[in-house]
Tab-separated table of C-alpha atoms and ligand atoms in Angstrom:
chain	number	residue	atom	x	y	z
A	25	MET	CA	0.000	0.000	0.000
A	26	GLU	CA	1.487	3.303	-1.088
A	27	ARG	CA	0.606	5.643	1.713
A	28	GLU	CA	2.647	8.422	3.195
A	29	ILE	CA	3.365	7.783	6.866
A	30	LEU	CA	4.000	10.720	9.186
A	31	LEU	CA	5.887	10.228	12.424
A	32	TYR	CA	6.658	12.771	15.111
A	33	ASN	CA	10.408	12.831	15.620
A	34	THR	CA	11.479	13.859	19.124
A	35	LEU	CA	14.857	14.915	17.744
A	36	SER	CA	13.532	17.411	15.169
A	37	ARG	CA	10.437	18.206	17.256
A	38	ARG	CA	8.099	17.916	14.293
A	39	LYS	CA	6.254	15.380	12.210
A	40	GLU	CA	8.264	14.007	9.314
A	41	ILE	CA	7.385	11.844	6.331
A	42	PHE	CA	8.747	8.387	7.071
A	43	LYS	CA	11.585	7.328	4.769
A	44	PRO	CA	13.179	3.992	5.659
A	45	VAL	CA	16.925	3.383	5.482
A	46	THR	CA	16.224	0.359	3.253
A	47	PRO	CA	13.163	0.609	0.966
A	48	GLY	CA	10.353	-1.681	2.046
A	49	MET	CA	11.955	-2.494	5.378
A	50	VAL	CA	11.656	-0.969	8.830
A	51	GLY	CA	14.010	-1.452	11.742
A	52	ILE	CA	12.506	-0.600	15.116
A	53	TYR	CA	14.303	-0.646	18.444
A	54	VAL	CA	12.302	-0.198	21.634
A	55	CYS	CA	13.743	-0.065	25.130
A	56	GLY	CA	12.263	-3.046	26.916
A	57	PRO	CA	11.723	-3.769	30.574
A	58	THR	CA	14.183	-3.962	33.396
A	59	VAL	CA	13.306	-7.438	34.543
A	60	TYR	CA	13.022	-6.733	38.181
A	61	GLY	CA	9.446	-6.710	39.453
A	62	ASP	CA	6.123	-7.560	37.812
A	63	ALA	CA	4.889	-6.030	34.582
A	64	HIS	CA	2.739	-3.041	35.483
A	65	LEU	CA	0.560	-0.418	33.906
A	66	GLY	CA	3.623	1.580	32.915
A	67	HIS	CA	4.732	-1.335	30.706
A	68	ALA	CA	1.360	-1.637	28.971
A	69	ARG	CA	1.514	1.706	27.219
A	70	PRO	CA	4.804	1.340	25.305
A	71	GLY	CA	3.917	-2.339	24.799
A	72	VAL	CA	0.679	-1.462	22.993
A	73	THR	CA	1.919	1.748	21.311
A	74	TYR	CA	4.899	0.182	19.553
A	75	ASP	CA	2.876	-2.932	18.801
A	76	VAL	CA	0.418	-0.820	16.777
A	77	LEU	CA	3.365	0.862	15.049
A	78	VAL	CA	4.800	-2.533	14.083
A	79	ARG	CA	1.392	-3.842	12.989
A	80	MET	CA	0.703	-0.727	10.909
A	81	PHE	CA	3.974	-1.079	8.996
A	82	ARG	CA	3.306	-4.772	8.381
A	83	TYR	CA	-0.218	-3.982	7.182
A	84	MET	CA	1.231	-1.441	4.754
A	85	GLY	CA	3.432	-4.178	3.344
A	86	TYR	CA	6.735	-3.386	5.044
A	87	LYS	CA	9.044	-6.055	6.356
A	88	VAL	CA	9.595	-5.147	10.001
A	89	ARG	CA	12.449	-6.117	12.280
A	90	TYR	CA	11.286	-5.280	15.774
A	91	VAL	CA	13.969	-5.436	18.461
A	92	ARG	CA	13.057	-5.002	22.113
A	93	ASN	CA	15.708	-5.615	24.717
A	94	ILE	CA	15.613	-7.145	28.160
A	95	THR	CA	17.596	-5.203	30.739
A	96	ASP	CA	18.921	-7.803	33.126
A	97	VAL	CA	22.094	-6.113	34.319
A	98	GLY	CA	23.456	-2.691	35.044
A	99	HIS	CA	20.283	-0.714	35.592
A	100	LEU	CA	19.328	0.526	39.021
A	101	GLU	CA	16.066	2.309	39.315
A	102	HIS	CA	17.344	5.515	40.874
A	103	ASP	CA	20.961	5.787	39.930
A	104	ALA	CA	22.535	3.790	37.157
A	105	ASP	CA	26.019	4.492	38.427
A	106	GLU	CA	25.962	3.645	42.099
A	107	GLY	CA	24.926	0.934	44.468
A	108	GLU	CA	24.077	-2.704	44.068
A	109	ASP	CA	22.228	-4.344	41.235
A	110	LYS	CA	18.675	-5.244	42.345
A	111	ILE	CA	18.618	-8.571	40.527
A	112	ALA	CA	21.859	-9.569	42.188
A	113	LYS	CA	20.511	-8.478	45.557
A	114	LYS	CA	17.339	-10.580	45.300
A	115	ALA	CA	19.345	-13.524	43.992
A	116	LYS	CA	21.607	-13.373	46.998
A	117	LEU	CA	18.730	-13.043	49.469
A	118	GLU	CA	16.822	-15.996	48.050
A	119	SER	CA	19.799	-18.188	47.079
A	120	LEU	CA	18.948	-18.018	43.403
A	121	GLU	CA	21.154	-17.603	40.391
A	122	PRO	CA	20.766	-13.982	39.179
A	123	MET	CA	19.663	-15.433	35.836
A	124	GLU	CA	16.836	-17.285	37.592
A	125	VAL	CA	15.500	-14.005	38.938
A	126	ALA	CA	15.802	-12.310	35.561
A	127	GLN	CA	14.182	-15.268	33.789
A	128	GLU	CA	11.234	-15.371	36.194
A	129	TYR	CA	10.392	-11.720	35.586
A	130	THR	CA	11.084	-11.971	31.864
A	131	LEU	CA	8.516	-14.763	31.539
A	132	ARG	CA	5.949	-12.824	33.558
A	133	TYR	CA	6.487	-9.744	31.400
A	134	GLN	CA	6.172	-11.738	28.178
A	135	GLU	CA	2.979	-13.376	29.447
A	136	ALA	CA	1.414	-9.980	30.277
A	137	MET	CA	2.372	-8.687	26.810
A	138	ARG	CA	0.878	-11.791	25.198
A	139	LYS	CA	-2.392	-11.208	27.037
A	140	LEU	CA	-2.447	-7.637	25.673
A	141	ASN	CA	-2.181	-9.234	22.217
A	142	THR	CA	1.129	-7.585	21.373
A	143	CYS	CA	3.285	-9.226	18.707
A	144	PRO	CA	6.476	-10.692	20.143
A	145	PRO	CA	9.630	-8.846	19.055
A	146	SER	CA	11.602	-10.284	16.139
A	147	ILE	CA	14.653	-10.274	18.421
A	148	GLU	CA	14.625	-9.899	22.208
A	149	PRO	CA	18.272	-9.508	23.215
A	150	ARG	CA	19.457	-9.521	26.814
A	151	ALA	CA	22.022	-7.044	28.091
A	152	SER	CA	23.888	-9.829	29.908
A	153	GLY	CA	24.220	-11.758	26.640
A	154	HIS	CA	25.989	-8.836	24.940
A	155	ILE	CA	28.864	-8.012	27.263
A	156	ILE	CA	31.478	-8.471	24.514
A	157	GLU	CA	29.702	-5.995	22.233
A	158	GLN	CA	29.398	-3.524	25.092
A	159	ILE	CA	33.077	-3.770	26.014
A	160	ALA	CA	33.973	-3.169	22.352
A	161	LEU	CA	31.766	-0.088	22.352
A	162	VAL	CA	33.387	1.303	25.510
A	163	GLN	CA	36.778	0.788	23.845
A	164	LYS	CA	35.637	2.715	20.757
A	165	ILE	CA	34.366	5.646	22.814
A	166	PHE	CA	37.590	5.519	24.827
A	167	ASP	CA	39.753	5.525	21.689
A	168	ALA	CA	37.787	8.464	20.285
A	169	GLY	CA	38.699	10.500	23.369
A	170	PHE	CA	35.242	10.758	24.933
A	171	ALA	CA	35.817	8.525	27.955
A	172	TYR	CA	38.254	8.242	30.834
A	173	GLU	CA	39.188	5.540	33.281
A	174	SER	CA	39.030	6.109	36.987
A	175	ASN	CA	39.804	3.365	39.535
A	176	GLY	CA	38.827	0.587	37.147
A	177	SER	CA	35.593	2.233	36.032
A	178	VAL	CA	35.121	4.027	32.723
A	179	TYR	CA	33.038	7.192	32.432
A	180	PHE	CA	31.669	9.088	29.486
A	181	ASP	CA	33.220	12.561	29.353
A	182	VAL	CA	30.198	14.781	28.754
A	183	ARG	CA	32.184	18.051	28.551
A	184	ALA	CA	34.648	16.662	26.002
A	185	PHE	CA	31.736	15.334	23.965
A	186	HIS	CA	29.868	18.624	24.132
A	187	GLU	CA	32.823	20.498	22.669
A	188	LYS	CA	32.323	18.630	19.389
A	189	HIS	CA	28.674	17.595	19.519
A	190	ASN	CA	25.579	18.747	21.334
A	191	TYR	CA	24.825	16.950	24.575
A	192	GLY	CA	21.136	17.666	25.223
A	193	GLU	CA	19.930	17.908	21.628
A	194	LEU	CA	17.412	15.080	22.005
A	195	SER	CA	15.861	16.072	25.325
A	196	GLY	CA	16.223	19.793	24.656
A	197	ARG	CA	18.216	20.314	27.836
A	198	VAL	CA	21.012	22.855	27.995
A	199	LEU	CA	24.320	21.626	29.369
A	200	ASP	CA	25.087	24.680	31.518
A	201	ASP	CA	21.625	24.523	33.121
A	202	MET	CA	22.087	20.833	33.796
A	203	ILE	CA	25.454	21.472	35.442
A	204	SER	CA	24.124	24.237	37.682
A	205	ASN	CA	21.171	22.043	38.677
A	206	THR	CA	23.329	19.095	39.657
A	207	ARG	CA	24.742	18.843	43.117
A	208	GLU	CA	28.498	18.841	43.418
A	209	LEU	CA	30.352	15.572	43.646
A	210	ASP	CA	31.000	14.540	47.219
A	211	GLY	CA	34.670	13.758	46.660
A	212	GLN	CA	34.016	10.004	46.951
A	213	SER	CA	33.088	9.719	43.311
A	214	ASP	CA	35.455	8.641	40.591
A	215	LYS	CA	33.742	10.988	38.153
A	216	ARG	CA	35.244	14.242	36.938
A	217	SER	CA	31.886	15.890	36.523
A	218	PRO	CA	28.480	14.983	37.992
A	219	LEU	CA	26.960	14.718	34.500
A	220	ASP	CA	29.446	12.077	33.380
A	221	PHE	CA	27.893	8.641	33.287
A	222	ALA	CA	29.296	5.159	33.693
A	223	LEU	CA	30.177	3.107	30.634
A	224	TRP	CA	31.823	0.410	32.725
A	225	LYS	CA	31.658	-0.036	36.489
A	226	LYS	CA	34.233	-1.864	38.520
A	227	ALA	CA	32.398	-4.365	40.706
A	228	ALA	CA	32.752	-4.443	44.451
A	229	PRO	CA	34.167	-7.796	45.721
A	230	GLU	CA	30.722	-9.031	46.880
A	231	HIS	CA	29.079	-8.206	43.545
A	232	ILE	CA	27.999	-11.431	41.803
A	233	MET	CA	27.148	-10.235	38.277
A	234	LYS	CA	30.509	-9.247	36.851
A	235	TRP	CA	32.636	-9.894	33.820
A	236	PRO	CA	36.305	-9.402	32.952
A	237	SER	CA	37.225	-6.348	30.873
A	238	PRO	CA	40.399	-4.393	30.007
A	239	TRP	CA	39.648	-2.048	32.926
A	240	SER	CA	38.375	-4.261	35.739
A	241	GLU	CA	36.075	-7.110	36.684
A	242	GLY	CA	32.778	-5.291	36.446
A	243	PHE	CA	29.592	-4.650	34.548
A	244	PRO	CA	28.369	-2.257	31.851
A	245	GLY	CA	26.513	0.985	32.494
A	246	TRP	CA	22.818	0.840	31.693
A	247	HIS	CA	22.776	3.220	28.692
A	248	LEU	CA	25.399	1.187	26.901
A	249	GLU	CA	23.347	-1.914	26.125
A	250	CYS	CA	20.870	-0.154	23.832
A	251	SER	CA	23.606	1.511	21.753
A	252	ALA	CA	25.406	-1.823	21.416
A	253	MET	CA	22.408	-4.047	20.694
A	254	SER	CA	20.546	-1.693	18.342
A	255	ALA	CA	23.676	-1.380	16.168
A	256	LYS	CA	24.264	-5.139	16.272
A	257	TYR	CA	20.777	-6.118	15.112
A	258	LEU	CA	19.607	-3.101	13.095
A	259	GLY	CA	22.857	-1.620	11.812
A	260	GLU	CA	24.721	1.593	12.574
A	261	GLU	CA	21.914	3.576	10.993
A	262	PHE	CA	18.356	2.405	11.523
A	263	ASP	CA	14.828	3.740	11.312
A	264	ILE	CA	12.983	4.081	14.586
A	265	HIS	CA	13.972	4.138	18.241
A	266	GLY	CA	11.088	4.128	20.686
A	267	GLY	CA	10.516	4.201	24.402
A	268	GLY	CA	8.675	5.957	27.193
A	269	MET	CA	9.068	9.671	27.805
A	270	ASP	CA	10.702	8.787	31.142
A	271	LEU	CA	13.621	7.324	29.174
A	272	LEU	CA	14.251	10.476	27.141
A	273	PHE	CA	16.674	11.766	29.732
A	274	PRO	CA	19.157	10.564	30.690
A	275	HIS	CA	18.845	7.168	28.967
A	276	HIS	CA	18.226	8.147	25.338
A	277	GLU	CA	20.300	11.308	25.523
A	278	CYS	CA	23.219	9.161	26.695
A	279	GLU	CA	22.522	6.542	24.051
A	280	LEU	CA	22.624	9.185	21.328
A	281	ALA	CA	25.849	10.609	22.773
A	282	GLN	CA	27.435	7.125	22.828
A	283	ASN	CA	26.423	6.549	19.204
A	284	LYS	CA	27.937	9.836	18.093
A	285	ALA	CA	31.052	9.400	20.202
A	286	SER	CA	31.753	5.935	18.802
A	287	ARG	CA	30.745	6.306	15.148
A	288	GLY	CA	30.346	10.014	14.476
A	289	LYS	CA	26.596	9.902	13.855
A	290	GLY	CA	23.449	9.464	15.892
A	291	GLY	CA	22.353	6.450	13.861
A	292	VAL	CA	18.607	6.798	14.523
A	293	ARG	CA	16.298	8.441	11.961
A	294	TYR	CA	13.185	8.817	14.124
A	295	TRP	CA	13.090	8.987	17.903
A	296	MET	CA	9.623	8.266	19.274
A	297	HIS	CA	8.401	8.661	22.842
A	298	ASN	CA	5.117	7.600	24.341
A	299	ASN	CA	3.727	9.758	27.141
A	300	MET	CA	3.105	8.523	30.654
A	301	ILE	CA	0.128	7.065	32.480
A	302	THR	CA	-1.328	8.725	35.555
A	303	ILE	CA	-3.814	7.176	37.952
A	304	GLU	CA	-6.686	9.407	38.970
A	305	GLY	CA	-4.501	12.379	38.158
A	306	LYS	CA	-1.506	11.174	40.147
A	307	LYS	CA	1.792	9.772	39.070
A	308	MET	CA	1.926	6.014	39.517
A	309	GLY	CA	4.331	4.909	42.212
A	310	LYS	CA	4.722	2.513	45.107
A	311	SER	CA	4.868	5.490	47.495
A	312	TYR	CA	1.446	6.740	46.312
A	313	GLY	CA	-0.222	3.369	46.969
A	314	ASN	CA	-1.482	3.311	43.375
A	315	PHE	CA	1.098	1.027	41.826
A	316	ILE	CA	-0.910	-1.489	39.782
A	317	THR	CA	0.530	-4.554	38.122
A	318	LEU	CA	-1.087	-5.834	34.944
A	319	GLU	CA	-2.076	-9.053	36.686
A	320	GLU	CA	-3.928	-7.014	39.333
A	321	LEU	CA	-5.783	-5.142	36.591
A	322	PHE	CA	-6.767	-8.359	34.837
A	323	THR	CA	-8.004	-9.925	38.101
A	324	GLY	CA	-9.348	-6.788	39.807
A	325	LYS	CA	-7.268	-7.549	42.896
A	326	HIS	CA	-6.205	-4.064	43.949
A	327	ASN	CA	-8.001	-1.806	46.380
A	328	ILE	CA	-8.427	1.055	43.912
A	329	LEU	CA	-10.124	-1.195	41.326
A	330	VAL	CA	-13.890	-1.758	41.552
A	331	GLN	CA	-13.770	-4.677	39.081
A	332	PRO	CA	-11.346	-6.654	36.898
A	333	TYR	CA	-10.547	-5.222	33.462
A	334	SER	CA	-9.779	-7.562	30.613
A	335	PRO	CA	-6.544	-7.188	28.624
A	336	MET	CA	-8.537	-6.019	25.573
A	337	THR	CA	-10.234	-3.337	27.680
A	338	ILE	CA	-6.810	-2.075	28.768
A	339	ARG	CA	-5.597	-2.193	25.177
A	340	PHE	CA	-8.659	-0.335	23.900
A	341	PHE	CA	-8.299	2.224	26.676
A	342	ILE	CA	-4.683	2.908	25.701
A	343	LEU	CA	-5.671	3.293	22.036
A	344	GLN	CA	-8.324	5.860	22.927
A	345	ALA	CA	-5.578	8.398	23.661
A	346	HIS	CA	-2.862	9.509	21.299
A	347	TYR	CA	0.441	8.013	22.402
A	348	ARG	CA	2.015	11.453	22.881
A	349	SER	CA	-0.749	12.592	25.266
A	350	THR	CA	-0.876	11.686	28.928
A	351	LEU	CA	-3.409	9.027	29.799
A	352	ASP	CA	-5.295	8.973	33.071
A	353	PHE	CA	-6.564	5.695	34.488
A	354	SER	CA	-9.755	5.639	36.543
A	355	ASN	CA	-12.517	3.110	37.062
A	356	ASP	CA	-14.982	5.342	35.199
A	357	ALA	CA	-12.696	5.684	32.194
A	358	LEU	CA	-12.036	1.942	32.118
A	359	GLN	CA	-15.712	1.088	32.350
A	360	ALA	CA	-16.406	3.463	29.459
A	361	ALA	CA	-13.628	1.751	27.501
A	362	GLU	CA	-15.181	-1.632	28.230
A	363	LYS	CA	-18.492	-0.450	26.739
A	364	GLY	CA	-16.813	1.105	23.702
A	365	LEU	CA	-14.876	-2.081	23.027
A	366	LYS	CA	-18.074	-4.136	23.246
A	367	ARG	CA	-19.769	-1.954	20.616
A	368	ILE	CA	-16.820	-2.318	18.250
A	369	MET	CA	-16.618	-6.085	18.774
A	370	GLN	CA	-20.373	-6.516	18.259
A	371	ALA	CA	-20.154	-4.529	15.011
A	372	ALA	CA	-17.270	-6.762	13.887
A	373	LYS	CA	-19.540	-9.786	14.434
A	374	ASP	CA	-22.523	-8.133	12.728
A	375	VAL	CA	-20.571	-7.034	9.690
A	376	LYS	CA	-20.084	-10.655	8.623
A	377	SER	CA	-23.791	-11.232	8.108
A	378	LEU	CA	-24.773	-7.863	6.610
A	379	GLN	CA	-27.044	-8.233	3.587
A	380	VAL	CA	-25.828	-6.681	0.358
A	381	LYS	CA	-28.185	-5.066	-2.147
A	382	GLY	CA	-27.075	-5.118	-5.790
A	383	GLY	CA	-27.258	-2.187	-8.122
A	384	SER	CA	-27.292	0.586	-5.553
A	385	GLU	CA	-24.730	3.389	-5.659
A	386	ASP	CA	-21.612	3.219	-3.471
A	387	ASN	CA	-22.110	4.717	-0.035
A	388	LYS	CA	-19.945	7.850	0.032
A	389	GLU	CA	-19.953	8.001	3.800
A	390	ILE	CA	-18.420	4.538	4.117
A	391	ARG	CA	-15.741	5.420	1.557
A	392	LYS	CA	-14.895	8.558	3.525
A	393	ILE	CA	-14.718	6.683	6.829
A	394	TYR	CA	-12.429	4.115	5.233
A	395	ASP	CA	-10.068	6.816	3.936
A	396	ASP	CA	-10.186	8.745	7.201
A	397	VAL	CA	-9.273	5.671	9.269
A	398	PHE	CA	-6.137	5.026	7.204
A	399	THR	CA	-5.241	8.715	7.085
A	400	ALA	CA	-5.469	8.836	10.891
A	401	ILE	CA	-3.320	5.765	11.498
A	402	CYS	CA	-0.699	7.054	9.046
A	403	ASP	CA	-0.696	10.445	10.773
A	404	ASP	CA	1.655	9.612	13.633
A	405	ILE	CA	-0.480	6.573	14.567
A	406	ASN	CA	-3.465	8.612	15.635
A	407	THR	CA	-5.511	5.775	17.114
A	408	PRO	CA	-8.160	7.927	18.884
A	409	ILE	CA	-9.131	9.598	15.595
A	410	ALA	CA	-9.153	6.236	13.796
A	411	LEU	CA	-11.441	4.857	16.511
A	412	SER	CA	-13.831	7.797	16.319
A	413	HIS	CA	-14.242	7.159	12.576
A	414	LEU	CA	-14.780	3.470	13.272
A	415	PHE	CA	-17.601	4.382	15.657
A	416	ASP	CA	-19.240	6.273	12.769
A	417	ALA	CA	-19.038	3.034	10.824
A	418	VAL	CA	-20.608	1.144	13.752
A	419	ARG	CA	-23.625	3.461	13.461
A	420	ILE	CA	-23.957	2.631	9.747
A	421	ILE	CA	-23.592	-1.109	10.402
A	422	ASN	CA	-26.397	-0.928	12.947
A	423	GLN	CA	-28.624	0.948	10.489
A	424	VAL	CA	-28.036	-1.661	7.802
A	425	LYS	CA	-28.680	-4.441	10.294
A	426	ASP	CA	-31.985	-2.810	11.284
A	427	GLY	CA	-33.003	-2.393	7.648
A	428	GLN	CA	-32.904	1.407	7.794
A	429	SER	CA	-30.101	1.602	5.280
A	430	ALA	CA	-28.701	-0.535	2.461
A	431	ILE	CA	-25.182	-1.231	1.227
A	432	ASN	CA	-23.782	-2.768	-1.934
A	433	ALA	CA	-20.883	-5.201	-2.369
A	434	ASN	CA	-18.272	-2.409	-2.601
A	435	ASP	CA	-19.463	-0.868	0.666
A	436	LYS	CA	-19.419	-4.282	2.311
A	437	ALA	CA	-15.835	-4.917	1.141
A	438	LEU	CA	-14.688	-1.663	2.802
A	439	LEU	CA	-16.523	-2.467	6.044
A	440	ASP	CA	-15.061	-5.976	5.968
A	441	GLU	CA	-11.565	-4.603	5.631
A	442	LEU	CA	-12.056	-2.147	8.490
A	443	PHE	CA	-13.738	-4.527	10.919
A	444	LEU	CA	-12.324	-7.904	9.991
A	445	LYS	CA	-8.767	-6.837	9.118
A	446	PHE	CA	-7.854	-3.351	10.311
A	447	ILE	CA	-9.301	-3.742	13.814
A	448	PRO	CA	-7.684	-7.115	14.599
A	449	ASP	CA	-4.527	-6.764	12.487
A	450	VAL	CA	-3.541	-3.119	13.098
A	451	LEU	CA	-5.292	-2.116	16.316
A	452	GLY	CA	-4.804	-5.643	17.639
A	453	LEU	CA	-8.331	-5.729	19.096
A	454	VAL	CA	-9.771	-9.224	19.112
A	455	ASP	CA	-12.863	-10.840	20.552
A	456	GLU	CA	-11.819	-12.183	23.925
A	457	SER	CA	-14.875	-14.395	24.324
A	458	ALA	CA	-13.802	-16.439	21.319
A	459	GLY	CA	-10.171	-16.446	22.306
A	460	ASN	CA	-9.888	-19.762	24.173
A	461	GLY	CA	-10.902	-22.048	21.323
A	462	SER	CA	-13.671	-23.782	23.315
A	463	GLU	CA	-16.344	-22.945	20.720
A	464	GLU	CA	-14.368	-24.660	17.984
A	465	LEU	CA	-13.817	-27.674	20.211
A	466	VAL	CA	-17.527	-28.056	21.020
A	467	GLY	CA	-18.414	-27.690	17.335
A	468	GLY	CA	-15.867	-30.320	16.355
A	469	LEU	CA	-17.096	-32.785	18.980
A	470	VAL	CA	-20.758	-32.420	17.949
A	471	GLU	CA	-19.847	-32.955	14.295
A	472	MET	CA	-17.885	-36.047	15.239
A	473	ILE	CA	-20.753	-37.561	17.229
A	474	LEU	CA	-23.185	-36.832	14.389
A	475	GLU	CA	-20.810	-38.686	12.102
A	476	VAL	CA	-21.030	-41.729	14.408
A	477	ARG	CA	-24.829	-41.416	14.399
A	478	LYS	CA	-24.847	-41.413	10.605
A	479	VAL	CA	-22.827	-44.637	10.566
A	480	ALA	CA	-25.233	-46.214	13.090
A	481	LYS	CA	-28.215	-45.217	10.950
A	482	SER	CA	-26.722	-46.607	7.767
A	483	ASN	CA	-26.189	-49.893	9.680
A	484	LYS	CA	-29.866	-49.741	10.697
A	485	ASP	CA	-28.752	-49.471	14.331
A	486	PHE	CA	-31.618	-47.131	15.259
A	487	ALA	CA	-31.243	-47.739	18.988
A	488	THR	CA	-27.748	-46.135	18.935
A	489	SER	CA	-28.857	-43.373	16.597
A	490	ASP	CA	-31.768	-42.426	18.871
A	491	LEU	CA	-29.616	-42.687	21.971
A	492	ILE	CA	-27.151	-40.160	20.485
A	493	ARG	CA	-30.008	-37.812	19.560
A	494	ASP	CA	-31.510	-37.991	23.083
A	495	LYS	CA	-28.196	-37.577	24.874
A	496	LEU	CA	-27.330	-34.554	22.712
A	497	LYS	CA	-30.758	-33.084	23.424
A	498	ALA	CA	-30.180	-33.519	27.158
A	499	LEU	CA	-26.928	-31.536	26.759
A	500	GLY	CA	-28.811	-28.738	24.975
A	501	VAL	CA	-27.868	-29.672	21.409
A	502	GLN	CA	-30.938	-29.732	19.161
A	503	ILE	CA	-30.599	-31.758	15.975
A	504	LYS	CA	-32.818	-31.723	12.926
A	505	ASP	CA	-32.641	-34.206	10.053
A	506	THR	CA	-32.992	-32.481	6.692
A	507	LYS	CA	-32.640	-33.738	3.143
A	508	ASP	CA	-29.125	-32.185	3.007
A	509	GLY	CA	-27.961	-33.848	6.199
A	510	VAL	CA	-28.187	-32.945	9.866
A	511	GLU	CA	-28.452	-29.397	11.239
A	512	TRP	CA	-27.670	-28.699	14.838
A	513	THR	CA	-27.963	-25.762	17.224
A	514	LEU	CA	-26.843	-25.227	20.786
B	25	ZN	ZN1	17.280	1.566	26.159
């Protein structure tokens, strides 16, 4: 499909027409979870946002390589440079291998993402599996003169970098302001300047996750893994780098600086950032008592939830806001989303059996809705606008169903594409009630038993044939013998 796709680029601060590095292909790198703790609401938004981006490109005929990393080393929630790794700490407390801890949370995260119907990444690299690449990258930055060693650790030299490049260009921060807003080093630090960040940290003797390097036994700084792994799997110049707004600074700013320091160019064509989720107007956090895991949302087991919300309801709710706007969770908003989703899903069922009238003129309104939906999704993945147009189509579907309006085969084909392809394939919204396969199983079993009954009848074994009919009836399956065979209903 030859459509122009507009994407908002955080780096240029405007929407740009998407032009891939390689025609027909898209490389997307998204910062994945730090696998310490359960997947929560904060994970759902980037999960769904970049999933729709991937699905849209695939729908438009692009070949997509979607890379989302697993951070299993080097990242501490509050300060990437100091202190003890949380995975290592839990491992030590519970006598587990650090990899067991990381694996447990990785599986839980993947399961939550599967429930939200997000496509799995094409590659899901782990930071701990790419230590060699990260050491090589530190060496490159070192050789280029943008890093220094201090007591076995290696730091990125922000001032030296800023003399040649622009530290702060992605986040829009100004270096001098950042310096005056940072507290002075306490004299204990190995860093020359408080803005410098760790590329390699020497491990304390009790630290269990450490690797040999030219500088010390240690571990890589958090920002390093994404520079190393994106280049490894997508090349030194690739299309899209995504992540949450909370990663813009320092994580992505540092990543961009590392790219430029090591290879002279930023390497990313479009930087995308999804906005954050608030809960009843407040930031989500353990200290606010409103920290909700995805499992709690799906089961309703959290004191601020009045009911469980299905994964599709959460997904629909996220799609109702543009990814660059903030999104506020509340029970009212989720219940409204649940209703909206139901209407869309019912229309998707109804559209299959809509009657078509021949000869009538094409419905201009349907054509316009169809065009508007694709224009919206190609305009910086504007899902709320696409959904509002789809609701206009729901109204038309209901009118046709009630006999107040008629459509021809062309109109039906457009509605089919919107409701039977666009909604499940691009928006990723699917009917949850049909999701477990039980309907197909029941249907298959009834057909099989009717087959046995047919054999019994042809053998003139009417006792067996009647027994099957009566037993099925007792289970609520009505059967009717017709000249074309047997019809059954539940
Ligand atoms: Zn990252």
